[in-house]
Amino acid sequence: MIKLTGIHKTFGKHEVLKGIDLEVAKGEVVAILGPSGSGKTTLLRCINYLEKPGEGEIRIGDFAFDAKRPGKKEIHELRQRSAMVFQQYNLFAHKTALENVIEGLVVVRRISKEEALKRGVELLEKVGLGFKLDAYPSQLSGGQQQRVGIARALAMEPEVLLLDEPTSALDPELVGEVLAVIRKIAREGITMIIVTHEIGFAQDVASHVVFMDGGVVVEEGKPSELFTHPKEERTKQFLKRITPELSYSI
Ligand SMILES: Nc1ncnc2c1ncn2[C@@H]1O[C@H](COP(=O)(O)OP(=O)(O)OP(=O)(O)O)[C@@H](O)[C@H]1O
Ligand SMILES: [Mg+2]
């Protein structure tokens, strides 16, 4: 349903993505892990065209985007089919929770304000924020802001939801509420690519795990295999660093 083929991205002389191939079936949840600087955020941003991929093809559903021929129409189409949840929430500070959620519906999708408000309220209720419709981001906790971010992304009814370390900016006591919301929407069958280092969560929700390092996919597989029997040395070292309580045979 989503197929990335040979995605390359270079910043100046620094080749950050060195030909990424990835396939995600409809309704599947893929977790991406990897050390800082390995290119995880850049990859998600390429799928949403927040970064311009240098080379490669991005296929979402029946639409194929060739990085060599990026027309305005193609970029718009790509953005319609994916939506991003950011590490730092990226909400509009001067808009309420509800206004943040409906912004894209009104401005990009051009649906009526009345219909947008109805959908916005439903989505905020879904993420447990029906009581915070008129709150501004500064009046919300980090976990609540991130749940607004998730509702905003869902509002666009994307074919794939991209989440970039959605809980890493949160205080530990707020992580659970956001993971619970993500778990709930994952179970509803939305296709998802999530960068996360929450191993327990990935084991529980992801059907496939991808380990990236240095701009390449080093290893991928089922969570039950990759987390318990990593094959590659780099994967073992990384997992050992982030889950020192687990021991991997090296
Ligand atoms: N706009 C940019 N201009 C120049 N270099 C960039 C830019 N964005 C990212 N990079 C570089 O690309 C590399 C990959 O960055 P990226 O943010 O994709 O890594 P990451 O795997 O998401 O890391 P982290 O776990 O720290 O979020 C890094 O070396 C980074 O410095
Ligand atoms: Mg990142």
PDB file of C-alpha atoms and ligand atoms in Angstrom:
ATOM      1  CA  MET A   1       0.000   0.000   0.000  1.00  0.00           C
ATOM      2  CA  ILE A   2       2.995   2.229   0.717  1.00  0.00           C
ATOM      3  CA  LYS A   3       6.168   1.505  -1.082  1.00  0.00           C
ATOM      4  CA  LEU A   4       9.363   3.492  -0.868  1.00  0.00           C
ATOM      5  CA  THR A   5      11.990   2.668  -3.430  1.00  0.00           C
ATOM      6  CA  GLY A   6      15.541   3.980  -3.393  1.00  0.00           C
ATOM      7  CA  ILE A   7      14.899   7.126  -1.376  1.00  0.00           C
ATOM      8  CA  HIS A   8      17.967   9.333  -1.288  1.00  0.00           C
ATOM      9  CA  LYS A   9      18.401  12.653   0.462  1.00  0.00           C
ATOM     10  CA  THR A  10      21.473  14.839   0.630  1.00  0.00           C
ATOM     11  CA  PHE A  11      22.035  17.998   2.678  1.00  0.00           C
ATOM     12  CA  GLY A  12      24.964  19.773   1.035  1.00  0.00           C
ATOM     13  CA  LYS A  13      27.601  17.052   0.830  1.00  0.00           C
ATOM     14  CA  HIS A  14      26.069  14.958   3.563  1.00  0.00           C
ATOM     15  CA  GLU A  15      24.145  11.986   2.221  1.00  0.00           C
ATOM     16  CA  VAL A  16      21.575  11.415   4.941  1.00  0.00           C
ATOM     17  CA  LEU A  17      19.406   8.787   3.221  1.00  0.00           C
ATOM     18  CA  LYS A  18      21.321   6.339   1.070  1.00  0.00           C
ATOM     19  CA  GLY A  19      18.589   4.500  -0.775  1.00  0.00           C
ATOM     20  CA  ILE A  20      15.787   3.461   1.551  1.00  0.00           C
ATOM     21  CA  ASP A  21      13.369   0.743   0.474  1.00  0.00           C
ATOM     22  CA  LEU A  22      10.330   0.098   2.612  1.00  0.00           C
ATOM     23  CA  GLU A  23       6.973  -1.565   2.118  1.00  0.00           C
ATOM     24  CA  VAL A  24       4.007  -1.101   4.395  1.00  0.00           C
ATOM     25  CA  ALA A  25       0.774  -2.996   3.839  1.00  0.00           C
ATOM     26  CA  LYS A  26      -2.611  -1.359   4.357  1.00  0.00           C
ATOM     27  CA  GLY A  27      -3.479  -1.232   8.054  1.00  0.00           C
ATOM     28  CA  GLU A  28       0.022  -2.197   9.094  1.00  0.00           C
ATOM     29  CA  VAL A  29       1.943  -0.352  11.816  1.00  0.00           C
ATOM     30  CA  VAL A  30       5.654  -0.041  11.167  1.00  0.00           C
ATOM     31  CA  ALA A  31       8.000   1.177  13.897  1.00  0.00           C
ATOM     32  CA  ILE A  32      11.319   2.747  12.932  1.00  0.00           C
ATOM     33  CA  LEU A  33      14.197   2.805  15.393  1.00  0.00           C
ATOM     34  CA  GLY A  34      17.743   3.982  15.083  1.00  0.00           C
ATOM     35  CA  PRO A  35      20.416   6.159  16.648  1.00  0.00           C
ATOM     36  CA  SER A  36      20.266   9.933  16.574  1.00  0.00           C
ATOM     37  CA  GLY A  37      21.205  11.286  13.166  1.00  0.00           C
ATOM     38  CA  SER A  38      20.434   8.045  11.318  1.00  0.00           C
ATOM     39  CA  GLY A  39      17.854   9.793   9.100  1.00  0.00           C
ATOM     40  CA  LYS A  40      14.533   8.723  10.657  1.00  0.00           C
ATOM     41  CA  THR A  41      12.966  12.192  10.745  1.00  0.00           C
ATOM     42  CA  THR A  42      14.307  13.009   7.303  1.00  0.00           C
ATOM     43  CA  LEU A  43      12.689   9.861   5.916  1.00  0.00           C
ATOM     44  CA  LEU A  44       9.261  10.721   7.358  1.00  0.00           C
ATOM     45  CA  ARG A  45       9.612  14.296   6.134  1.00  0.00           C
ATOM     46  CA  CYS A  46      10.401  13.046   2.613  1.00  0.00           C
ATOM     47  CA  ILE A  47       7.186  10.979   2.588  1.00  0.00           C
ATOM     48  CA  ASN A  48       5.216  14.146   3.383  1.00  0.00           C
ATOM     49  CA  TYR A  49       7.419  16.268   1.079  1.00  0.00           C
ATOM     50  CA  LEU A  50       8.460  18.501   3.967  1.00  0.00           C
ATOM     51  CA  GLU A  51      11.888  17.566   2.625  1.00  0.00           C
ATOM     52  CA  LYS A  52      12.481  17.142  -1.043  1.00  0.00           C
ATOM     53  CA  PRO A  53      13.819  13.643  -1.683  1.00  0.00           C
ATOM     54  CA  GLY A  54      16.726  13.732  -4.131  1.00  0.00           C
ATOM     55  CA  GLU A  55      15.945  10.413  -5.740  1.00  0.00           C
ATOM     56  CA  GLY A  56      13.488   7.577  -5.442  1.00  0.00           C
ATOM     57  CA  GLU A  57       9.832   6.719  -5.688  1.00  0.00           C
ATOM     58  CA  ILE A  58       7.112   7.017  -3.086  1.00  0.00           C
ATOM     59  CA  ARG A  59       4.003   5.020  -3.785  1.00  0.00           C
ATOM     60  CA  ILE A  60       0.921   5.530  -1.606  1.00  0.00           C
ATOM     61  CA  GLY A  61      -2.119   3.553  -2.685  1.00  0.00           C
ATOM     62  CA  ASP A  62      -2.648   4.043  -6.389  1.00  0.00           C
ATOM     63  CA  PHE A  63      -0.488   7.153  -6.513  1.00  0.00           C
ATOM     64  CA  ALA A  64       3.202   7.067  -7.377  1.00  0.00           C
ATOM     65  CA  PHE A  65       5.478  10.030  -6.814  1.00  0.00           C
ATOM     66  CA  ASP A  66       8.781  10.163  -8.634  1.00  0.00           C
ATOM     67  CA  ALA A  67      11.343  12.423  -6.934  1.00  0.00           C
ATOM     68  CA  LYS A  68      12.802  13.221 -10.352  1.00  0.00           C
ATOM     69  CA  ARG A  69       9.530  14.731 -11.582  1.00  0.00           C
ATOM     70  CA  PRO A  70       7.961  16.622  -8.687  1.00  0.00           C
ATOM     71  CA  GLY A  71       5.179  18.778 -10.085  1.00  0.00           C
ATOM     72  CA  LYS A  72       2.990  20.977  -7.891  1.00  0.00           C
ATOM     73  CA  LYS A  73       0.045  18.659  -8.430  1.00  0.00           C
ATOM     74  CA  GLU A  74       2.099  15.617  -7.430  1.00  0.00           C
ATOM     75  CA  ILE A  75       3.353  17.297  -4.253  1.00  0.00           C
ATOM     76  CA  HIS A  76      -0.189  18.283  -3.315  1.00  0.00           C
ATOM     77  CA  GLU A  77      -1.369  14.727  -3.960  1.00  0.00           C
ATOM     78  CA  LEU A  78       1.412  13.275  -1.793  1.00  0.00           C
ATOM     79  CA  ARG A  79       0.542  15.628   1.060  1.00  0.00           C
ATOM     80  CA  GLN A  80      -3.148  14.733   0.824  1.00  0.00           C
ATOM     81  CA  ARG A  81      -2.311  11.103   1.358  1.00  0.00           C
ATOM     82  CA  SER A  82      -0.054  11.423   4.384  1.00  0.00           C
ATOM     83  CA  ALA A  83      -0.206  13.414   7.608  1.00  0.00           C
ATOM     84  CA  MET A  84       2.483  14.007  10.163  1.00  0.00           C
ATOM     85  CA  VAL A  85       2.547  14.094  13.957  1.00  0.00           C
ATOM     86  CA  PHE A  86       5.603  16.004  15.134  1.00  0.00           C
ATOM     87  CA  GLN A  87       7.889  15.477  18.102  1.00  0.00           C
ATOM     88  CA  GLN A  88       7.311  19.069  19.263  1.00  0.00           C
ATOM     89  CA  TYR A  89       3.560  19.087  18.437  1.00  0.00           C
ATOM     90  CA  ASN A  90       3.849  22.170  16.131  1.00  0.00           C
ATOM     91  CA  LEU A  91       0.447  23.588  17.063  1.00  0.00           C
ATOM     92  CA  PHE A  92      -0.568  27.159  16.254  1.00  0.00           C
ATOM     93  CA  ALA A  93      -0.122  28.995  19.567  1.00  0.00           C
ATOM     94  CA  HIS A  94      -2.820  31.564  18.804  1.00  0.00           C
ATOM     95  CA  LYS A  95      -5.463  28.995  17.867  1.00  0.00           C
ATOM     96  CA  THR A  96      -7.577  26.867  20.194  1.00  0.00           C
ATOM     97  CA  ALA A  97      -7.437  23.076  20.181  1.00  0.00           C
ATOM     98  CA  LEU A  98     -10.512  22.931  17.951  1.00  0.00           C
ATOM     99  CA  GLU A  99      -9.218  25.633  15.592  1.00  0.00           C
ATOM    100  CA  ASN A 100      -5.919  23.761  15.272  1.00  0.00           C
ATOM    101  CA  VAL A 101      -7.722  20.556  14.339  1.00  0.00           C
ATOM    102  CA  ILE A 102     -10.024  22.115  11.722  1.00  0.00           C
ATOM    103  CA  GLU A 103      -7.446  24.445  10.127  1.00  0.00           C
ATOM    104  CA  GLY A 104      -6.437  21.970   7.421  1.00  0.00           C
ATOM    105  CA  LEU A 105     -10.010  20.935   6.746  1.00  0.00           C
ATOM    106  CA  VAL A 106     -11.095  24.496   6.080  1.00  0.00           C
ATOM    107  CA  VAL A 107      -7.975  25.854   4.368  1.00  0.00           C
ATOM    108  CA  VAL A 108      -6.722  22.820   2.427  1.00  0.00           C
ATOM    109  CA  ARG A 109      -9.801  20.623   2.048  1.00  0.00           C
ATOM    110  CA  ARG A 110     -12.169  23.589   1.768  1.00  0.00           C
ATOM    111  CA  ILE A 111     -15.028  21.864   3.552  1.00  0.00           C
ATOM    112  CA  SER A 112     -17.669  24.035   5.220  1.00  0.00           C
ATOM    113  CA  LYS A 113     -16.875  25.505   8.635  1.00  0.00           C
ATOM    114  CA  GLU A 114     -19.925  23.793  10.110  1.00  0.00           C
ATOM    115  CA  GLU A 115     -18.913  20.348   8.868  1.00  0.00           C
ATOM    116  CA  ALA A 116     -15.290  20.950   9.911  1.00  0.00           C
ATOM    117  CA  LEU A 117     -16.364  21.923  13.440  1.00  0.00           C
ATOM    118  CA  LYS A 118     -18.453  18.783  13.729  1.00  0.00           C
ATOM    119  CA  ARG A 119     -15.529  16.586  12.685  1.00  0.00           C
ATOM    120  CA  GLY A 120     -13.127  18.537  14.864  1.00  0.00           C
ATOM    121  CA  VAL A 121     -15.252  17.989  17.973  1.00  0.00           C
ATOM    122  CA  GLU A 122     -15.600  14.268  17.192  1.00  0.00           C
ATOM    123  CA  LEU A 123     -11.852  13.881  16.793  1.00  0.00           C
ATOM    124  CA  LEU A 124     -11.005  15.767  19.962  1.00  0.00           C
ATOM    125  CA  GLU A 125     -13.488  13.575  21.806  1.00  0.00           C
ATOM    126  CA  LYS A 126     -11.794  10.544  20.323  1.00  0.00           C
ATOM    127  CA  VAL A 127      -8.431  11.584  21.779  1.00  0.00           C
ATOM    128  CA  GLY A 128     -10.064  12.322  25.134  1.00  0.00           C
ATOM    129  CA  LEU A 129     -10.098  16.108  24.818  1.00  0.00           C
ATOM    130  CA  GLY A 130     -13.771  16.857  24.350  1.00  0.00           C
ATOM    131  CA  PHE A 131     -13.506  19.078  27.423  1.00  0.00           C
ATOM    132  CA  LYS A 132     -10.639  21.190  26.046  1.00  0.00           C
ATOM    133  CA  LEU A 133     -12.047  22.360  22.708  1.00  0.00           C
ATOM    134  CA  ASP A 134     -11.471  26.041  23.412  1.00  0.00           C
ATOM    135  CA  ALA A 135      -8.160  25.760  25.244  1.00  0.00           C
ATOM    136  CA  TYR A 136      -5.032  27.304  23.719  1.00  0.00           C
ATOM    137  CA  PRO A 137      -1.861  25.198  23.492  1.00  0.00           C
ATOM    138  CA  SER A 138      -0.291  27.129  26.396  1.00  0.00           C
ATOM    139  CA  GLN A 139      -3.209  26.005  28.561  1.00  0.00           C
ATOM    140  CA  LEU A 140      -2.652  22.328  27.721  1.00  0.00           C
ATOM    141  CA  SER A 141      -0.145  19.805  29.057  1.00  0.00           C
ATOM    142  CA  GLY A 142       2.404  18.338  26.657  1.00  0.00           C
ATOM    143  CA  GLY A 143       0.407  15.114  26.446  1.00  0.00           C
ATOM    144  CA  GLN A 144      -2.766  17.041  25.671  1.00  0.00           C
ATOM    145  CA  GLN A 145      -1.001  19.132  23.023  1.00  0.00           C
ATOM    146  CA  GLN A 146       0.295  16.001  21.375  1.00  0.00           C
ATOM    147  CA  ARG A 147      -3.204  14.506  21.387  1.00  0.00           C
ATOM    148  CA  VAL A 148      -4.431  17.658  19.611  1.00  0.00           C
ATOM    149  CA  GLY A 149      -1.604  17.073  17.116  1.00  0.00           C
ATOM    150  CA  ILE A 150      -2.850  13.541  16.533  1.00  0.00           C
ATOM    151  CA  ALA A 151      -6.465  14.716  16.100  1.00  0.00           C
ATOM    152  CA  ARG A 152      -5.265  17.350  13.629  1.00  0.00           C
ATOM    153  CA  ALA A 153      -3.425  14.741  11.556  1.00  0.00           C
ATOM    154  CA  LEU A 154      -6.417  12.362  11.610  1.00  0.00           C
ATOM    155  CA  ALA A 155      -8.727  15.176  10.483  1.00  0.00           C
ATOM    156  CA  MET A 156      -7.126  15.050   7.059  1.00  0.00           C
ATOM    157  CA  GLU A 157      -8.098  11.372   6.725  1.00  0.00           C
ATOM    158  CA  PRO A 158      -4.655  10.401   5.469  1.00  0.00           C
ATOM    159  CA  GLU A 159      -3.914   7.024   3.949  1.00  0.00           C
ATOM    160  CA  VAL A 160      -0.831   6.907   6.126  1.00  0.00           C
ATOM    161  CA  LEU A 161      -0.147   8.556   9.448  1.00  0.00           C
ATOM    162  CA  LEU A 162       3.495   9.462  10.090  1.00  0.00           C
ATOM    163  CA  LEU A 163       4.520   9.931  13.727  1.00  0.00           C
ATOM    164  CA  ASP A 164       7.979  11.216  14.610  1.00  0.00           C
ATOM    165  CA  GLU A 165       8.897  10.247  18.181  1.00  0.00           C
ATOM    166  CA  PRO A 166       5.505  11.480  19.367  1.00  0.00           C
ATOM    167  CA  THR A 167       6.255  10.930  23.054  1.00  0.00           C
ATOM    168  CA  SER A 168       9.919  11.833  23.324  1.00  0.00           C
ATOM    169  CA  ALA A 169       9.309  15.467  24.345  1.00  0.00           C
ATOM    170  CA  LEU A 170       6.917  14.455  27.126  1.00  0.00           C
ATOM    171  CA  ASP A 171       7.435  14.095  30.837  1.00  0.00           C
ATOM    172  CA  PRO A 172       7.412  10.385  31.668  1.00  0.00           C
ATOM    173  CA  GLU A 173       4.036  10.544  33.425  1.00  0.00           C
ATOM    174  CA  LEU A 174       2.386  11.900  30.244  1.00  0.00           C
ATOM    175  CA  VAL A 175       3.771   9.293  27.845  1.00  0.00           C
ATOM    176  CA  GLY A 176       1.146   6.678  28.686  1.00  0.00           C
ATOM    177  CA  GLU A 177      -1.887   8.777  27.728  1.00  0.00           C
ATOM    178  CA  VAL A 178      -0.450   9.550  24.293  1.00  0.00           C
ATOM    179  CA  LEU A 179       0.597   5.955  23.647  1.00  0.00           C
ATOM    180  CA  ALA A 180      -2.912   4.836  24.642  1.00  0.00           C
ATOM    181  CA  VAL A 181      -4.429   7.112  22.000  1.00  0.00           C
ATOM    182  CA  ILE A 182      -1.984   5.912  19.334  1.00  0.00           C
ATOM    183  CA  ARG A 183      -2.666   2.299  20.297  1.00  0.00           C
ATOM    184  CA  LYS A 184      -6.410   2.904  19.957  1.00  0.00           C
ATOM    185  CA  ILE A 185      -6.187   4.433  16.487  1.00  0.00           C
ATOM    186  CA  ALA A 186      -3.711   1.768  15.371  1.00  0.00           C
ATOM    187  CA  ARG A 187      -6.267  -0.889  16.321  1.00  0.00           C
ATOM    188  CA  GLU A 188      -8.836   0.870  14.139  1.00  0.00           C
ATOM    189  CA  GLY A 189      -6.710  -0.144  11.191  1.00  0.00           C
ATOM    190  CA  ILE A 190      -5.023   3.049  10.027  1.00  0.00           C
ATOM    191  CA  THR A 191      -1.698   2.549   8.298  1.00  0.00           C
ATOM    192  CA  MET A 192       1.053   4.019  10.401  1.00  0.00           C
ATOM    193  CA  ILE A 193       4.784   4.627  10.310  1.00  0.00           C
ATOM    194  CA  ILE A 194       6.040   5.597  13.736  1.00  0.00           C
ATOM    195  CA  VAL A 195       9.520   6.524  14.842  1.00  0.00           C
ATOM    196  CA  THR A 196       9.733   5.453  18.467  1.00  0.00           C
ATOM    197  CA  HIS A 197      12.168   4.129  20.997  1.00  0.00           C
ATOM    198  CA  GLU A 198       9.375   2.840  23.211  1.00  0.00           C
ATOM    199  CA  ILE A 199      10.258  -0.814  22.777  1.00  0.00           C
ATOM    200  CA  GLY A 200       7.337  -2.142  24.816  1.00  0.00           C
ATOM    201  CA  PHE A 201       4.921  -0.088  22.785  1.00  0.00           C
ATOM    202  CA  ALA A 202       6.498  -1.142  19.483  1.00  0.00           C
ATOM    203  CA  GLN A 203       6.301  -4.785  20.544  1.00  0.00           C
ATOM    204  CA  ASP A 204       2.660  -4.371  21.370  1.00  0.00           C
ATOM    205  CA  VAL A 205       1.442  -2.287  18.419  1.00  0.00           C
ATOM    206  CA  ALA A 206       3.860  -2.669  15.514  1.00  0.00           C
ATOM    207  CA  SER A 207       3.581  -5.510  13.054  1.00  0.00           C
ATOM    208  CA  HIS A 208       6.985  -4.722  11.603  1.00  0.00           C
ATOM    209  CA  VAL A 209      10.110  -3.033  12.966  1.00  0.00           C
ATOM    210  CA  VAL A 210      12.817  -1.319  10.954  1.00  0.00           C
ATOM    211  CA  PHE A 211      16.242  -0.511  12.353  1.00  0.00           C
ATOM    212  CA  MET A 212      18.032   2.327  10.556  1.00  0.00           C
ATOM    213  CA  ASP A 213      21.597   3.492  10.938  1.00  0.00           C
ATOM    214  CA  GLY A 214      23.698   5.826   8.812  1.00  0.00           C
ATOM    215  CA  GLY A 215      20.929   6.431   6.280  1.00  0.00           C
ATOM    216  CA  VAL A 216      20.291   2.784   5.458  1.00  0.00           C
ATOM    217  CA  VAL A 217      17.931   0.088   6.711  1.00  0.00           C
ATOM    218  CA  VAL A 218      20.239  -2.244   8.610  1.00  0.00           C
ATOM    219  CA  GLU A 219      17.692  -4.828   9.636  1.00  0.00           C
ATOM    220  CA  GLU A 220      13.932  -5.298   9.689  1.00  0.00           C
ATOM    221  CA  GLY A 221      11.471  -7.910  10.809  1.00  0.00           C
ATOM    222  CA  LYS A 222       8.712  -8.825  13.198  1.00  0.00           C
ATOM    223  CA  PRO A 223       9.077  -7.205  16.638  1.00  0.00           C
ATOM    224  CA  SER A 224       9.195 -10.627  18.272  1.00  0.00           C
ATOM    225  CA  GLU A 225      12.215 -11.537  16.131  1.00  0.00           C
ATOM    226  CA  LEU A 226      14.079  -8.251  15.882  1.00  0.00           C
ATOM    227  CA  PHE A 227      13.893  -7.395  19.570  1.00  0.00           C
ATOM    228  CA  THR A 228      14.743 -10.842  20.877  1.00  0.00           C
ATOM    229  CA  HIS A 229      17.064 -12.190  18.157  1.00  0.00           C
ATOM    230  CA  PRO A 230      18.650  -9.247  16.329  1.00  0.00           C
ATOM    231  CA  LYS A 231      21.003 -10.523  13.643  1.00  0.00           C
ATOM    232  CA  GLU A 232      23.165  -7.524  12.868  1.00  0.00           C
ATOM    233  CA  GLU A 233      25.884  -6.308  15.183  1.00  0.00           C
ATOM    234  CA  ARG A 234      24.715  -2.680  14.903  1.00  0.00           C
ATOM    235  CA  THR A 235      21.165  -3.646  15.868  1.00  0.00           C
ATOM    236  CA  LYS A 236      22.408  -5.584  18.897  1.00  0.00           C
ATOM    237  CA  GLN A 237      24.558  -2.688  20.078  1.00  0.00           C
ATOM    238  CA  PHE A 238      21.727  -0.185  19.672  1.00  0.00           C
ATOM    239  CA  LEU A 239      19.148  -2.326  21.466  1.00  0.00           C
ATOM    240  CA  LYS A 240      21.602  -2.993  24.257  1.00  0.00           C
ATOM    241  CA  ARG A 241      22.058   0.751  24.692  1.00  0.00           C
ATOM    242  CA  ILE A 242      18.368   1.596  24.856  1.00  0.00           C
ATOM    243  CA  THR A 243      17.237  -1.479  26.786  1.00  0.00           C
ATOM    244  CA  PRO A 244      20.177  -2.357  29.020  1.00  0.00           C
ATOM    245  CA  GLU A 245      17.924  -4.678  31.027  1.00  0.00           C
ATOM    246  CA  LEU A 246      17.660  -7.033  28.072  1.00  0.00           C
ATOM    247  CA  SER A 247      20.713  -9.031  27.181  1.00  0.00           C
ATOM    248  CA  TYR A 248      21.498  -9.847  23.596  1.00  0.00           C
ATOM    249  CA  SER A 249      23.978 -12.468  22.626  1.00  0.00           C
ATOM    250  CA  ILE A 250      26.873 -10.784  20.900  1.00  0.00           C
TER     251      ILE A 250
HETATM  252  N1  LIG B   1      17.717  20.760   7.216  1.00  0.00           N
HETATM  253  C1  LIG B   1      18.866  20.129   7.396  1.00  0.00           C
HETATM  254  N2  LIG B   1      20.029  20.665   6.933  1.00  0.00           N
HETATM  255  C2  LIG B   1      21.206  20.025   7.074  1.00  0.00           C
HETATM  256  N3  LIG B   1      21.346  18.845   7.678  1.00  0.00           N
HETATM  257  C3  LIG B   1      20.252  18.269   8.169  1.00  0.00           C
HETATM  258  C4  LIG B   1      18.955  18.876   8.066  1.00  0.00           C
HETATM  259  N4  LIG B   1      18.049  18.052   8.636  1.00  0.00           N
HETATM  260  C5  LIG B   1      18.752  16.989   9.092  1.00  0.00           C
HETATM  261  N5  LIG B   1      20.055  17.104   8.814  1.00  0.00           N
HETATM  262  C6  LIG B   1      21.099  16.124   9.139  1.00  0.00           C
HETATM  263  O1  LIG B   1      20.680  14.867   8.657  1.00  0.00           O
HETATM  264  C7  LIG B   1      21.050  13.826   9.545  1.00  0.00           C
HETATM  265  C8  LIG B   1      19.810  13.020   9.875  1.00  0.00           C
HETATM  266  O2  LIG B   1      18.914  13.815  10.634  1.00  0.00           O
HETATM  267  P1  LIG B   1      17.528  13.283  11.144  1.00  0.00           P
HETATM  268  O3  LIG B   1      16.895  14.404  11.870  1.00  0.00           O
HETATM  269  O4  LIG B   1      16.780  12.684  10.014  1.00  0.00           O
HETATM  270  O5  LIG B   1      17.977  12.144  12.153  1.00  0.00           O
HETATM  271  P2  LIG B   1      17.116  11.302  13.172  1.00  0.00           P
HETATM  272  O6  LIG B   1      17.415   9.866  12.911  1.00  0.00           O
HETATM  273  O7  LIG B   1      15.703  11.727  13.112  1.00  0.00           O
HETATM  274  O8  LIG B   1      17.778  11.703  14.582  1.00  0.00           O
HETATM  275  P3  LIG B   1      17.094  11.938  16.031  1.00  0.00           P
HETATM  276  O9  LIG B   1      16.950  10.555  16.642  1.00  0.00           O
HETATM  277  O10 LIG B   1      18.108  12.751  16.771  1.00  0.00           O
HETATM  278  O11 LIG B   1      15.783  12.626  15.838  1.00  0.00           O
HETATM  279  C9  LIG B   1      21.710  14.502  10.740  1.00  0.00           C
HETATM  280  O12 LIG B   1      23.093  14.398  10.578  1.00  0.00           O
HETATM  281  C10 LIG B   1      21.261  15.933  10.637  1.00  0.00           C
HETATM  282  O13 LIG B   1      22.221  16.791  11.166  1.00  0.00           O
HETATM  283 MG    MG B   2      14.432  12.637  14.488  1.00  0.00          MG
END
